[in-house]
mmCIF file of C-alpha atoms and ligand atoms in Angstrom:
data_model
loop_
_atom_site.group_PDB
_atom_site.id
_atom_site.type_symbol
_atom_site.label_atom_id
_atom_site.label_comp_id
_atom_site.label_asym_id
_atom_site.label_seq_id
_atom_site.Cartn_x
_atom_site.Cartn_y
_atom_site.Cartn_z
ATOM 1 C CA UNK X 1 110.614 -16.143 131.868
ATOM 2 C CA UNK X 2 107.691 -17.911 133.512
ATOM 3 C CA UNK X 3 105.478 -17.211 136.478
ATOM 4 C CA UNK X 4 105.198 -20.243 138.692
ATOM 5 C CA UNK X 5 102.521 -20.655 141.309
ATOM 6 C CA UNK X 6 104.243 -22.049 144.328
ATOM 7 C CA UNK X 7 103.363 -25.638 145.252
ATOM 8 C CA UNK X 8 103.825 -27.144 148.649
ATOM 9 C CA UNK X 9 106.211 -29.809 147.331
ATOM 10 C CA UNK X 10 109.274 -28.173 148.862
ATOM 11 C CA UNK X 11 110.633 -29.982 151.934
ATOM 12 C CA UNK X 12 109.874 -28.084 155.100
ATOM 13 C CA UNK X 13 109.520 -29.248 158.668
ATOM 14 C CA UNK X 14 105.866 -30.268 159.177
ATOM 15 C CA UNK X 15 105.114 -27.357 161.453
ATOM 16 C CA UNK X 16 106.244 -24.928 158.796
ATOM 17 C CA UNK X 17 104.459 -26.729 155.983
ATOM 18 C CA UNK X 18 101.150 -26.633 157.824
ATOM 19 C CA UNK X 19 101.416 -23.083 159.037
ATOM 20 C CA UNK X 20 102.636 -21.795 155.658
ATOM 21 C CA UNK X 21 100.090 -23.779 153.687
ATOM 22 C CA UNK X 22 97.550 -21.043 153.035
ATOM 23 C CA UNK X 23 100.277 -18.576 151.987
ATOM 24 C CA UNK X 24 101.915 -21.048 149.604
ATOM 25 C CA UNK X 25 98.938 -20.826 147.268
ATOM 26 C CA UNK X 26 99.175 -17.059 147.180
ATOM 27 C CA UNK X 27 102.854 -16.814 146.385
ATOM 28 C CA UNK X 28 104.019 -16.524 142.793
ATOM 29 C CA UNK X 29 107.616 -17.034 141.794
ATOM 30 C CA UNK X 30 109.077 -15.267 138.797
ATOM 31 C CA UNK X 31 111.348 -17.813 137.132
ATOM 32 C CA UNK X 32 113.974 -16.551 134.668
ATOM 33 C CA UNK X 33 115.291 -20.110 134.318
ATOM 34 C CA UNK X 34 118.890 -19.061 134.962
ATOM 35 C CA UNK X 35 121.445 -20.968 132.933
ATOM 36 C CA UNK X 36 123.102 -23.565 135.152
ATOM 37 C CA UNK X 37 124.378 -25.693 132.263
ATOM 38 C CA UNK X 38 127.659 -23.892 131.603
ATOM 39 C CA UNK X 39 129.592 -25.725 134.344
ATOM 40 C CA UNK X 40 131.568 -27.894 131.908
ATOM 41 C CA UNK X 41 132.337 -25.069 129.442
ATOM 42 C CA UNK X 42 133.474 -22.649 132.164
ATOM 43 C CA UNK X 43 135.602 -25.239 133.976
ATOM 44 C CA UNK X 44 137.393 -26.308 130.794
ATOM 45 C CA UNK X 45 137.917 -22.695 129.678
ATOM 46 C CA UNK X 46 139.346 -21.789 133.115
ATOM 47 C CA UNK X 47 141.739 -24.742 133.214
ATOM 48 C CA UNK X 48 143.007 -23.973 129.696
ATOM 49 C CA UNK X 49 144.268 -20.529 130.728
ATOM 50 C CA UNK X 50 148.003 -20.007 131.353
ATOM 51 C CA UNK X 51 147.189 -19.393 135.029
ATOM 52 C CA UNK X 52 144.570 -22.056 135.665
ATOM 53 C CA UNK X 53 141.412 -20.699 137.302
ATOM 54 C CA UNK X 54 137.977 -21.910 138.372
ATOM 55 C CA UNK X 55 135.091 -19.458 138.960
ATOM 56 C CA UNK X 56 134.275 -19.326 142.672
ATOM 57 C CA UNK X 57 130.522 -19.616 142.000
ATOM 58 C CA UNK X 58 131.122 -23.350 141.450
ATOM 59 C CA UNK X 59 131.983 -23.865 145.128
ATOM 60 C CA UNK X 60 128.309 -23.884 146.013
ATOM 61 C CA UNK X 61 126.887 -27.315 145.314
ATOM 62 C CA UNK X 62 124.989 -28.869 148.217
ATOM 63 C CA UNK X 63 128.146 -29.974 150.060
ATOM 64 C CA UNK X 64 129.918 -26.687 149.280
ATOM 65 C CA UNK X 65 126.997 -24.674 150.658
ATOM 66 C CA UNK X 66 127.045 -26.805 153.832
ATOM 67 C CA UNK X 67 130.786 -26.225 154.197
ATOM 68 C CA UNK X 68 130.306 -22.492 153.671
ATOM 69 C CA UNK X 69 127.694 -22.475 156.461
ATOM 70 C CA UNK X 70 130.312 -24.184 158.670
ATOM 71 C CA UNK X 71 132.906 -21.560 157.702
ATOM 72 C CA UNK X 72 130.495 -18.849 158.864
ATOM 73 C CA UNK X 73 130.439 -20.458 162.338
ATOM 74 C CA UNK X 74 134.232 -20.699 162.695
ATOM 75 C CA UNK X 75 135.979 -18.696 165.405
ATOM 76 C CA UNK X 76 138.556 -17.536 162.848
ATOM 77 C CA UNK X 77 135.996 -16.391 160.249
ATOM 78 C CA UNK X 78 135.026 -12.986 161.687
ATOM 79 C CA UNK X 79 132.870 -11.551 158.804
ATOM 80 C CA UNK X 80 129.559 -13.307 159.518
ATOM 81 C CA UNK X 81 129.314 -12.668 163.252
ATOM 82 C CA UNK X 82 130.757 -9.162 162.897
ATOM 83 C CA UNK X 83 128.209 -8.151 160.254
ATOM 84 C CA UNK X 84 125.437 -9.665 162.344
ATOM 85 C CA UNK X 85 126.644 -7.716 165.398
ATOM 86 C CA UNK X 86 126.603 -4.464 163.406
ATOM 87 C CA UNK X 87 123.090 -5.190 162.134
ATOM 88 C CA UNK X 88 121.843 -5.944 165.667
ATOM 89 C CA UNK X 89 123.527 -2.959 167.300
ATOM 90 C CA UNK X 90 122.738 -0.378 164.631
ATOM 91 C CA UNK X 91 119.417 -1.513 163.210
ATOM 92 C CA UNK X 92 117.539 1.534 164.567
ATOM 93 C CA UNK X 93 119.838 3.901 162.642
ATOM 94 C CA UNK X 94 119.928 1.651 159.582
ATOM 95 C CA UNK X 95 116.168 1.364 159.307
ATOM 96 C CA UNK X 96 115.738 5.104 159.935
ATOM 97 C CA UNK X 97 118.082 5.871 157.028
ATOM 98 C CA UNK X 98 116.396 3.368 154.724
ATOM 99 C CA UNK X 99 113.077 4.993 155.599
ATOM 100 C CA UNK X 100 109.635 3.467 155.302
ATOM 101 C CA UNK X 101 107.625 2.340 152.310
ATOM 102 C CA UNK X 102 110.261 0.515 150.324
ATOM 103 C CA UNK X 103 110.369 -2.741 148.463
ATOM 104 C CA UNK X 104 113.292 -4.820 149.755
ATOM 105 C CA UNK X 105 115.109 -6.959 147.161
ATOM 106 C CA UNK X 106 117.633 -9.420 148.593
ATOM 107 C CA UNK X 107 120.316 -10.935 146.375
ATOM 108 C CA UNK X 108 121.215 -14.446 147.545
ATOM 109 C CA UNK X 109 119.608 -16.554 150.210
ATOM 110 C CA UNK X 110 116.751 -14.913 152.033
ATOM 111 C CA UNK X 111 116.328 -16.919 155.205
ATOM 112 C CA UNK X 112 119.147 -15.706 157.398
ATOM 113 C CA UNK X 113 119.028 -13.948 160.747
ATOM 114 C CA UNK X 114 120.189 -10.729 159.055
ATOM 115 C CA UNK X 115 117.082 -10.760 156.861
ATOM 116 C CA UNK X 116 114.890 -11.219 159.940
ATOM 117 C CA UNK X 117 116.531 -8.252 161.668
ATOM 118 C CA UNK X 118 115.690 -6.044 158.686
ATOM 119 C CA UNK X 119 112.175 -7.382 158.209
ATOM 120 C CA UNK X 120 111.486 -6.893 161.930
ATOM 121 C CA UNK X 121 112.458 -3.226 161.801
ATOM 122 C CA UNK X 122 111.537 -1.804 158.404
ATOM 123 C CA UNK X 123 108.191 -0.056 158.604
ATOM 124 C CA UNK X 124 105.485 -0.122 155.976
ATOM 125 C CA UNK X 125 107.405 -2.561 153.763
ATOM 126 C CA UNK X 126 105.697 -2.807 150.346
ATOM 127 C CA UNK X 127 107.136 -6.215 149.451
ATOM 128 C CA UNK X 128 110.092 -8.498 150.045
ATOM 129 C CA UNK X 129 111.715 -9.905 146.881
ATOM 130 C CA UNK X 130 114.265 -12.692 147.539
ATOM 131 C CA UNK X 131 116.396 -13.484 144.467
ATOM 132 C CA UNK X 132 118.312 -16.746 144.183
ATOM 133 C CA UNK X 133 119.679 -18.974 141.434
ATOM 134 C CA UNK X 134 118.675 -22.133 143.307
ATOM 135 C CA UNK X 135 114.928 -22.718 142.866
ATOM 136 C CA UNK X 136 114.588 -25.163 145.749
ATOM 137 C CA UNK X 137 116.575 -23.012 148.154
ATOM 138 C CA UNK X 138 114.593 -19.925 147.157
ATOM 139 C CA UNK X 139 111.221 -21.569 147.620
ATOM 140 C CA UNK X 140 112.174 -23.131 150.915
ATOM 141 C CA UNK X 141 113.336 -19.840 152.386
ATOM 142 C CA UNK X 142 110.402 -17.876 150.891
ATOM 143 C CA UNK X 143 107.941 -20.288 152.485
ATOM 144 C CA UNK X 144 109.713 -20.055 155.831
ATOM 145 C CA UNK X 145 109.515 -16.277 155.701
ATOM 146 C CA UNK X 146 105.854 -16.391 154.625
ATOM 147 C CA UNK X 147 105.231 -18.350 157.760
ATOM 148 C CA UNK X 148 107.194 -15.977 159.992
ATOM 149 C CA UNK X 149 105.726 -12.811 158.402
ATOM 150 C CA UNK X 150 102.140 -13.668 157.454
ATOM 151 C CA UNK X 151 101.286 -10.050 156.526
ATOM 152 C CA UNK X 152 104.286 -9.523 154.252
ATOM 153 C CA UNK X 153 103.999 -9.681 150.441
ATOM 154 C CA UNK X 154 106.802 -12.007 149.295
ATOM 155 C CA UNK X 155 107.676 -12.146 145.584
ATOM 156 C CA UNK X 156 110.439 -14.742 144.994
ATOM 157 C CA UNK X 157 112.509 -14.423 141.827
ATOM 158 C CA UNK X 158 114.605 -17.312 140.511
ATOM 159 C CA UNK X 159 117.460 -15.612 138.657
ATOM 160 C CA UNK X 160 121.212 -15.182 138.554
ATOM 161 C CA UNK X 161 121.526 -11.776 140.200
ATOM 162 C CA UNK X 162 124.786 -11.090 138.352
ATOM 163 C CA UNK X 163 122.764 -11.064 135.106
ATOM 164 C CA UNK X 164 120.102 -8.553 134.149
ATOM 165 C CA UNK X 165 116.583 -9.529 135.296
ATOM 166 C CA UNK X 166 113.299 -7.655 135.745
ATOM 167 C CA UNK X 167 111.702 -7.236 139.135
ATOM 168 C CA UNK X 168 108.129 -8.492 139.521
ATOM 169 C CA UNK X 169 105.371 -5.889 139.165
ATOM 170 C CA UNK X 170 104.631 -4.032 142.370
ATOM 171 C CA UNK X 171 101.851 -5.614 144.407
ATOM 172 C CA UNK X 172 98.419 -4.192 143.519
ATOM 173 C CA UNK X 173 98.089 -2.686 147.003
ATOM 174 C CA UNK X 174 100.986 -0.326 146.177
ATOM 175 C CA UNK X 175 99.404 0.891 142.970
ATOM 176 C CA UNK X 176 95.967 1.897 144.211
ATOM 177 C CA UNK X 177 95.832 5.291 145.936
ATOM 178 C CA UNK X 178 95.857 4.786 149.704
ATOM 179 C CA UNK X 179 92.616 5.537 151.539
ATOM 180 C CA UNK X 180 92.604 8.162 154.191
ATOM 181 C CA UNK X 181 91.882 6.212 157.355
ATOM 182 C CA UNK X 182 90.771 7.471 160.740
ATOM 183 C CA UNK X 183 94.384 8.031 161.732
ATOM 184 C CA UNK X 184 95.131 10.056 158.591
ATOM 185 C CA UNK X 185 97.422 9.196 155.728
ATOM 186 C CA UNK X 186 100.986 8.270 156.572
ATOM 187 C CA UNK X 187 103.210 10.480 154.449
ATOM 188 C CA UNK X 188 105.668 7.716 153.584
ATOM 189 C CA UNK X 189 103.024 5.478 152.037
ATOM 190 C CA UNK X 190 102.116 7.981 149.314
ATOM 191 C CA UNK X 191 103.418 7.129 145.825
ATOM 192 C CA UNK X 192 105.197 4.016 144.630
ATOM 193 C CA UNK X 193 107.691 2.472 147.051
ATOM 194 C CA UNK X 194 111.436 2.934 146.602
ATOM 195 C CA UNK X 195 113.457 -0.154 145.721
ATOM 196 C CA UNK X 196 116.215 -1.042 148.177
ATOM 197 C CA UNK X 197 118.563 -3.925 147.379
ATOM 198 C CA UNK X 198 120.104 -5.872 150.256
ATOM 199 C CA UNK X 199 123.426 -7.585 149.518
ATOM 200 C CA UNK X 200 125.056 -8.777 152.761
ATOM 201 C CA UNK X 201 128.051 -11.028 153.418
ATOM 202 C CA UNK X 202 130.693 -9.040 151.478
ATOM 203 C CA UNK X 203 130.052 -11.183 148.421
ATOM 204 C CA UNK X 204 130.950 -7.997 146.519
ATOM 205 C CA UNK X 205 134.546 -8.860 147.521
ATOM 206 C CA UNK X 206 134.435 -11.970 145.329
ATOM 207 C CA UNK X 207 134.095 -9.790 142.193
ATOM 208 C CA UNK X 208 137.159 -8.330 140.480
ATOM 209 C CA UNK X 209 137.015 -4.510 140.823
ATOM 210 C CA UNK X 210 135.810 -3.962 137.228
ATOM 211 C CA UNK X 211 133.151 -6.634 137.651
ATOM 212 C CA UNK X 212 132.159 -5.058 140.985
ATOM 213 C CA UNK X 213 131.701 -1.666 139.273
ATOM 214 C CA UNK X 214 129.619 -3.209 136.511
ATOM 215 C CA UNK X 215 127.547 -5.130 139.038
ATOM 216 C CA UNK X 216 126.914 -2.003 141.143
ATOM 217 C CA UNK X 217 125.956 -0.054 137.996
ATOM 218 C CA UNK X 218 123.420 -2.828 137.305
ATOM 219 C CA UNK X 219 122.008 -2.376 140.816
ATOM 220 C CA UNK X 220 121.706 1.388 140.152
ATOM 221 C CA UNK X 221 119.706 0.592 137.006
ATOM 222 C CA UNK X 222 117.539 -1.888 138.866
ATOM 223 C CA UNK X 223 116.651 0.280 141.844
ATOM 224 C CA UNK X 224 116.228 3.467 139.826
ATOM 225 C CA UNK X 225 115.552 6.952 141.145
ATOM 226 C CA UNK X 226 115.427 7.244 144.944
ATOM 227 C CA UNK X 227 116.589 3.618 145.207
ATOM 228 C CA UNK X 228 119.303 2.325 147.510
ATOM 229 C CA UNK X 229 121.644 -0.529 148.331
ATOM 230 C CA UNK X 230 122.366 -1.879 151.817
ATOM 231 C CA UNK X 231 125.595 -3.823 151.464
ATOM 232 C CA UNK X 232 128.105 -5.676 153.659
ATOM 233 C CA UNK X 233 131.719 -4.798 152.817
ATOM 234 C CA UNK X 234 134.734 -6.467 154.412
ATOM 235 C CA UNK X 235 137.525 -4.061 155.329
ATOM 236 C CA UNK X 236 141.322 -4.019 155.044
ATOM 237 C CA UNK X 237 142.940 -5.067 158.296
ATOM 238 C CA UNK X 238 145.920 -6.789 159.924
ATOM 239 C CA UNK X 239 146.895 -9.517 157.419
ATOM 240 C CA UNK X 240 147.273 -12.015 160.291
ATOM 241 C CA UNK X 241 143.546 -11.805 161.005
ATOM 242 C CA UNK X 242 142.824 -12.378 157.312
ATOM 243 C CA UNK X 243 145.278 -15.250 157.095
ATOM 244 C CA UNK X 244 143.608 -17.075 159.977
ATOM 245 C CA UNK X 245 140.115 -16.463 158.582
ATOM 246 C CA UNK X 246 140.992 -18.272 155.348
ATOM 247 C CA UNK X 247 143.284 -20.913 156.929
ATOM 248 C CA UNK X 248 141.215 -22.167 159.866
ATOM 249 C CA UNK X 249 142.762 -24.714 162.195
ATOM 250 C CA UNK X 250 140.031 -27.326 161.664
ATOM 251 C CA UNK X 251 140.491 -27.354 157.875
ATOM 252 C CA UNK X 252 136.911 -26.445 156.912
ATOM 253 C CA UNK X 253 138.054 -23.808 154.399
ATOM 254 C CA UNK X 254 140.474 -26.339 152.904
ATOM 255 C CA UNK X 255 137.619 -28.843 152.514
ATOM 256 C CA UNK X 256 135.455 -26.095 150.952
ATOM 257 C CA UNK X 257 138.199 -25.278 148.432
ATOM 258 C CA UNK X 258 138.924 -28.934 147.555
ATOM 259 C CA UNK X 259 135.227 -29.723 147.224
ATOM 260 C CA UNK X 260 135.165 -28.022 143.821
ATOM 261 C CA UNK X 261 137.418 -30.802 142.467
ATOM 262 C CA UNK X 262 135.121 -33.439 143.985
ATOM 263 C CA UNK X 263 132.195 -31.717 142.293
ATOM 264 C CA UNK X 264 134.013 -31.764 138.928
ATOM 265 C CA UNK X 265 134.785 -35.476 139.381
ATOM 266 C CA UNK X 266 131.179 -36.271 140.200
ATOM 267 C CA UNK X 267 129.292 -34.017 137.789
ATOM 268 C CA UNK X 268 131.691 -33.789 134.844
ATOM 269 C CA UNK X 269 133.250 -37.252 134.779
ATOM 270 C CA UNK X 270 136.581 -35.987 136.135
ATOM 271 C CA UNK X 271 139.402 -37.931 137.769
ATOM 272 C CA UNK X 272 141.172 -35.325 139.921
ATOM 273 C CA UNK X 273 143.172 -36.958 142.711
ATOM 274 C CA UNK X 274 141.963 -34.679 145.498
ATOM 275 C CA UNK X 275 144.729 -35.946 147.833
ATOM 276 C CA UNK X 276 147.303 -34.613 145.373
ATOM 277 C CA UNK X 277 146.065 -30.994 145.687
ATOM 278 C CA UNK X 278 146.371 -28.754 148.734
ATOM 279 C CA UNK X 279 144.493 -25.668 149.903
ATOM 280 C CA UNK X 280 146.582 -22.492 149.771
ATOM 281 C CA UNK X 281 145.216 -19.086 150.772
ATOM 282 C CA UNK X 282 147.149 -15.881 151.347
ATOM 283 C CA UNK X 283 146.598 -12.151 151.576
ATOM 284 C CA UNK X 284 148.132 -10.112 148.783
ATOM 285 C CA UNK X 285 148.629 -6.691 150.442
ATOM 286 C CA UNK X 286 149.545 -4.922 147.194
ATOM 287 C CA UNK X 287 146.279 -5.834 145.506
ATOM 288 C CA UNK X 288 144.338 -5.943 148.798
ATOM 289 C CA UNK X 289 142.791 -9.351 148.360
ATOM 290 C CA UNK X 290 142.795 -12.879 149.692
ATOM 291 C CA UNK X 291 143.651 -15.371 146.968
ATOM 292 C CA UNK X 292 142.605 -18.993 147.314
ATOM 293 C CA UNK X 293 144.392 -21.613 145.261
ATOM 294 C CA UNK X 294 144.631 -25.379 144.955
ATOM 295 C CA UNK X 295 148.285 -26.385 144.651
ATOM 296 C CA UNK X 296 149.293 -29.472 142.735
ATOM 297 C CA UNK X 297 151.552 -31.450 145.088
ATOM 298 C CA UNK X 298 153.074 -33.479 142.241
ATOM 299 C CA UNK X 299 153.512 -33.444 138.506
ATOM 300 C CA UNK X 300 150.250 -35.004 137.368
ATOM 301 C CA UNK X 301 147.533 -35.149 134.723
ATOM 302 C CA UNK X 302 143.817 -34.853 135.408
ATOM 303 C CA UNK X 303 141.037 -35.733 133.011
ATOM 304 C CA UNK X 304 137.586 -34.185 132.592
ATOM 305 C CA UNK X 305 135.573 -36.194 130.076
ATOM 306 C CA UNK X 306 137.943 -36.418 127.087
ATOM 307 C CA UNK X 307 140.041 -33.373 128.042
ATOM 308 C CA UNK X 308 143.425 -33.760 129.730
ATOM 309 C CA UNK X 309 144.993 -31.119 131.964
ATOM 310 C CA UNK X 310 148.674 -31.328 132.940
ATOM 311 C CA UNK X 311 149.938 -29.860 136.197
ATOM 312 C CA UNK X 312 153.543 -29.184 137.167
ATOM 313 C CA UNK X 313 154.459 -29.790 140.803
ATOM 314 C CA UNK X 314 153.623 -26.554 142.641
ATOM 315 C CA UNK X 315 151.356 -25.216 139.885
ATOM 316 C CA UNK X 316 148.074 -23.815 141.192
ATOM 317 C CA UNK X 317 144.439 -23.453 140.222
ATOM 318 C CA UNK X 318 143.252 -20.013 141.333
ATOM 319 C CA UNK X 319 139.807 -20.635 142.817
ATOM 320 C CA UNK X 320 138.753 -17.386 144.547
ATOM 321 C CA UNK X 321 139.576 -13.728 145.157
ATOM 322 C CA UNK X 322 138.167 -11.972 148.195
ATOM 323 C CA UNK X 323 138.841 -8.226 147.982
ATOM 324 C CA UNK X 324 139.090 -6.155 151.128
ATOM 325 C CA UNK X 325 138.350 -2.433 150.862
ATOM 326 C CA UNK X 326 139.184 0.670 152.827
ATOM 327 C CA UNK X 327 136.153 2.915 153.364
ATOM 328 C CA UNK X 328 137.393 5.486 150.879
ATOM 329 C CA UNK X 329 138.250 2.837 148.248
ATOM 330 C CA UNK X 330 134.730 1.464 148.455
ATOM 331 C CA UNK X 331 133.216 4.978 148.343
ATOM 332 C CA UNK X 332 135.196 5.639 145.134
ATOM 333 C CA UNK X 333 134.006 2.341 143.638
ATOM 334 C CA UNK X 334 130.387 3.098 144.591
ATOM 335 C CA UNK X 335 130.629 6.630 143.149
ATOM 336 C CA UNK X 336 132.052 5.346 139.874
ATOM 337 C CA UNK X 337 128.957 3.126 139.539
ATOM 338 C CA UNK X 338 126.465 5.946 140.254
ATOM 339 C CA UNK X 339 125.943 5.530 144.006
ATOM 340 C CA UNK X 340 126.629 7.916 146.883
ATOM 341 C CA UNK X 341 127.466 6.588 150.354
ATOM 342 C CA UNK X 342 124.802 7.756 152.850
ATOM 343 C CA UNK X 343 125.627 5.665 155.895
ATOM 344 C CA UNK X 344 128.512 3.531 157.147
ATOM 345 C CA UNK X 345 128.388 1.364 160.259
ATOM 346 C CA UNK X 346 131.406 -0.572 161.495
ATOM 347 C CA UNK X 347 132.248 -2.707 164.533
ATOM 348 C CA UNK X 348 134.521 -1.394 167.298
ATOM 349 C CA UNK X 349 137.614 -2.983 165.680
ATOM 350 C CA UNK X 350 136.817 -1.752 162.148
ATOM 351 C CA UNK X 351 136.861 -5.297 160.788
ATOM 352 C CA UNK X 352 133.697 -5.054 158.688
ATOM 353 C CA UNK X 353 131.245 -2.438 157.448
ATOM 354 C CA UNK X 354 127.577 -2.247 156.585
ATOM 355 C CA UNK X 355 126.948 0.609 154.161
ATOM 356 C CA UNK X 356 123.877 2.305 152.752
ATOM 357 C CA UNK X 357 124.273 3.747 149.259
ATOM 358 C CA UNK X 358 121.679 5.705 147.344
ATOM 359 C CA UNK X 359 121.390 6.316 143.638
ATOM 360 C CA UNK X 360 122.919 9.682 142.837
ATOM 361 C CA UNK X 361 120.313 12.147 141.590
HETATM 362 C C1 AVI D 401 131.083 -15.708 150.077
HETATM 363 N N1 AVI D 401 132.327 -14.953 150.319
HETATM 364 C C2 AVI D 401 132.041 -13.586 150.741
HETATM 365 C C3 AVI D 401 133.307 -15.645 151.182
HETATM 366 C C4 AVI D 401 134.576 -14.783 151.349
HETATM 367 O O1 AVI D 401 134.988 -14.588 152.488
HETATM 368 O O2 AVI D 401 135.109 -14.287 150.348
HETATM 369 C C5 AVI D 401 133.688 -17.004 150.621
HETATM 370 C C6 AVI D 401 134.755 -17.698 151.401
HETATM 371 N N2 AVI D 401 135.833 -18.220 150.912
HETATM 372 C C7 AVI D 401 136.551 -18.765 151.865
HETATM 373 N N3 AVI D 401 135.971 -18.539 153.007
HETATM 374 C C8 AVI D 401 134.805 -17.888 152.760
#
């Protein structure tokens, strides 16, 4: 683990670079140097299994991340705009429940509108800690936020949030006893701040249930006593809505799914014929999840480096699961990891939920 003083070498629009300049020198990034070298090993291991699989984390190269941003804008893909609507409509209640004087740790990208809504409403925030595996993405968004919130202490951490990592030390201002000012001492600023993790987007749905439990137990350990988790959770619903969300008419989700083969071809010396695979996504109501696959449209062989992989016509590569929960299923999952559900906010059609969990005492 290294501590890196942020340089201004990250691409930002000029206006941002200039305005953020003085803050850039003050910001330190904690770099756990997350392992990004296992792409080949994990791809080959997945394709050697009887049911061929590829981990969904490999969707997100530069092109894949762009395509995912496009998915979030699609009329059919309800989760992003629905979660945003809940955050906008219910932010007064959400921020009241989270309370003041916390340190906010966000897993994943930290530059979105949802982050701004929270940062605009949380009072007496001790620090904002964005955590991301992509160094350049993390620094770019941290610098943007430093510009938008000049008073906020921002402590970026480059890490894989699915692995264990330490949070940076609390800013010195939180450790010295607060002075009693003319207006008196605000009760909520006494003592060290609570840690609240923010995990929007229903990315929790991309974990298998056992992995989700383990992940949530890790969050419990990270936020400790009095800590909490504000999380976006996609809900069970009419399968037709789900089907459309993962089979959009313009084919963006198909391109997103197929892009993983293009990435393998480019980065791992592969020769997948991407025209000979087709996107296939369906809702499995028994398990309660969307499954995304790539179907081989012919009997064919693909090569990655020196390894050959044979596909029967109709055989699939399972590329993603996206679990949908009922409110009580998610409460049970949260409880089994050591959390209690303190607040649940949904939209008027019960498509999506934002939930606040606290560590059980
Ligand atoms: C990132 N994740 C929550 C998305 C989902 O809905 O499971 C990924 C995605 N896959 C296809 N469309 C969107």
